[in-house]
């Protein structure tokens, strides 16, 4: 059985991995994937604080950090609220 904190990290990792693939496709071939902007918004929001002259690898790293932190925090909050109200 996976511990709750490991599940948070696992969910955040897989969401970040999917975002990595979508970001690479969108950046390389300009595909304009439907729904990608909504899905990647936390990472795009983090990128807004930095210059546009960053290299690709740095942009990708910042996007993934933003994704990982946001979706990890969301999953943690959902689990925390679920356990709090399910016990009552």
Short mmCIF file of C-alpha atoms in Angstrom, two decimals:
data_model
loop_
_atom_site.label_atom_id
_atom_site.label_comp_id
_atom_site.label_asym_id
_atom_site.label_seq_id
_atom_site.Cartn_x
_atom_site.Cartn_y
_atom_site.Cartn_z
CA UNK A 1 0.00 0.00 0.00
CA UNK A 2 1.28 3.44 -0.93
CA UNK A 3 1.44 6.01 1.87
CA UNK A 4 -0.70 9.16 1.47
CA UNK A 5 2.30 11.47 1.03
CA UNK A 6 3.72 9.17 -1.62
CA UNK A 7 0.37 9.26 -3.44
CA UNK A 8 0.48 13.07 -3.51
CA UNK A 9 3.94 12.96 -5.02
CA UNK A 10 2.91 10.23 -7.49
CA UNK A 11 -0.14 12.14 -8.75
CA UNK A 12 1.85 15.36 -9.06
CA UNK A 13 4.62 13.49 -10.90
CA UNK A 14 2.26 11.94 -13.47
CA UNK A 15 0.46 15.21 -14.10
CA UNK A 16 3.85 16.86 -14.59
CA UNK A 17 4.95 14.07 -16.93
CA UNK A 18 1.87 14.49 -19.11
CA UNK A 19 2.45 18.24 -19.13
CA UNK A 20 6.06 17.66 -20.19
CA UNK A 21 4.94 15.68 -23.21
CA UNK A 22 2.22 18.20 -24.13
CA UNK A 23 4.60 21.14 -23.66
CA UNK A 24 7.21 19.48 -25.87
CA UNK A 25 4.67 18.80 -28.61
CA UNK A 26 3.15 22.27 -28.39
CA UNK A 27 6.54 24.03 -28.29
CA UNK A 28 8.17 21.98 -31.05
CA UNK A 29 5.39 21.75 -33.62
CA UNK A 30 3.07 24.61 -32.60
CA UNK A 31 0.13 22.18 -32.46
CA UNK A 32 -2.19 24.40 -30.38
CA UNK A 33 -3.62 21.41 -28.54
CA UNK A 34 -7.18 21.97 -27.28
CA UNK A 35 -7.33 22.36 -23.51
CA UNK A 36 -3.56 22.51 -23.12
CA UNK A 37 -3.54 26.10 -21.88
CA UNK A 38 -6.01 25.28 -19.12
CA UNK A 39 -4.08 22.16 -18.11
CA UNK A 40 -0.71 23.93 -18.13
CA UNK A 41 -1.86 27.22 -16.58
CA UNK A 42 -0.05 26.77 -13.22
CA UNK A 43 3.27 26.33 -15.00
CA UNK A 44 2.55 29.14 -17.45
CA UNK A 45 1.68 31.38 -14.49
CA UNK A 46 5.09 30.65 -12.93
CA UNK A 47 6.82 31.36 -16.26
CA UNK A 48 5.20 34.81 -16.32
CA UNK A 49 7.55 35.97 -13.56
CA UNK A 50 10.65 35.36 -15.69
CA UNK A 51 12.11 36.85 -18.86
CA UNK A 52 11.14 35.49 -22.26
CA UNK A 53 14.82 35.18 -23.16
CA UNK A 54 15.32 32.05 -21.09
CA UNK A 55 16.57 28.92 -22.87
CA UNK A 56 14.15 26.09 -23.58
CA UNK A 57 15.49 23.78 -20.85
CA UNK A 58 15.05 26.45 -18.18
CA UNK A 59 11.52 27.24 -19.35
CA UNK A 60 10.65 23.56 -19.30
CA UNK A 61 12.06 23.13 -15.80
CA UNK A 62 10.10 26.13 -14.50
CA UNK A 63 6.91 24.88 -16.16
CA UNK A 64 7.30 21.45 -14.55
CA UNK A 65 8.07 22.92 -11.12
CA UNK A 66 4.94 25.07 -11.34
CA UNK A 67 2.86 22.09 -12.43
CA UNK A 68 4.28 19.78 -9.76
CA UNK A 69 3.81 22.25 -6.91
CA UNK A 70 0.29 23.27 -7.94
CA UNK A 71 -1.13 19.81 -8.63
CA UNK A 72 0.66 18.31 -5.63
CA UNK A 73 -0.83 21.01 -3.39
CA UNK A 74 -4.31 20.50 -4.89
CA UNK A 75 -4.16 16.75 -4.34
CA UNK A 76 -2.94 17.25 -0.76
CA UNK A 77 -5.78 19.69 0.01
CA UNK A 78 -8.39 17.36 -1.49
CA UNK A 79 -7.09 14.40 0.52
CA UNK A 80 -6.88 16.49 3.69
CA UNK A 81 -10.45 17.75 3.33
CA UNK A 82 -11.71 14.30 2.39
CA UNK A 83 -10.23 12.71 5.50
CA UNK A 84 -11.37 15.54 7.74
CA UNK A 85 -15.02 15.39 6.63
CA UNK A 86 -15.18 11.63 6.05
CA UNK A 87 -14.27 10.98 9.71
CA UNK A 88 -17.16 13.09 11.00
#
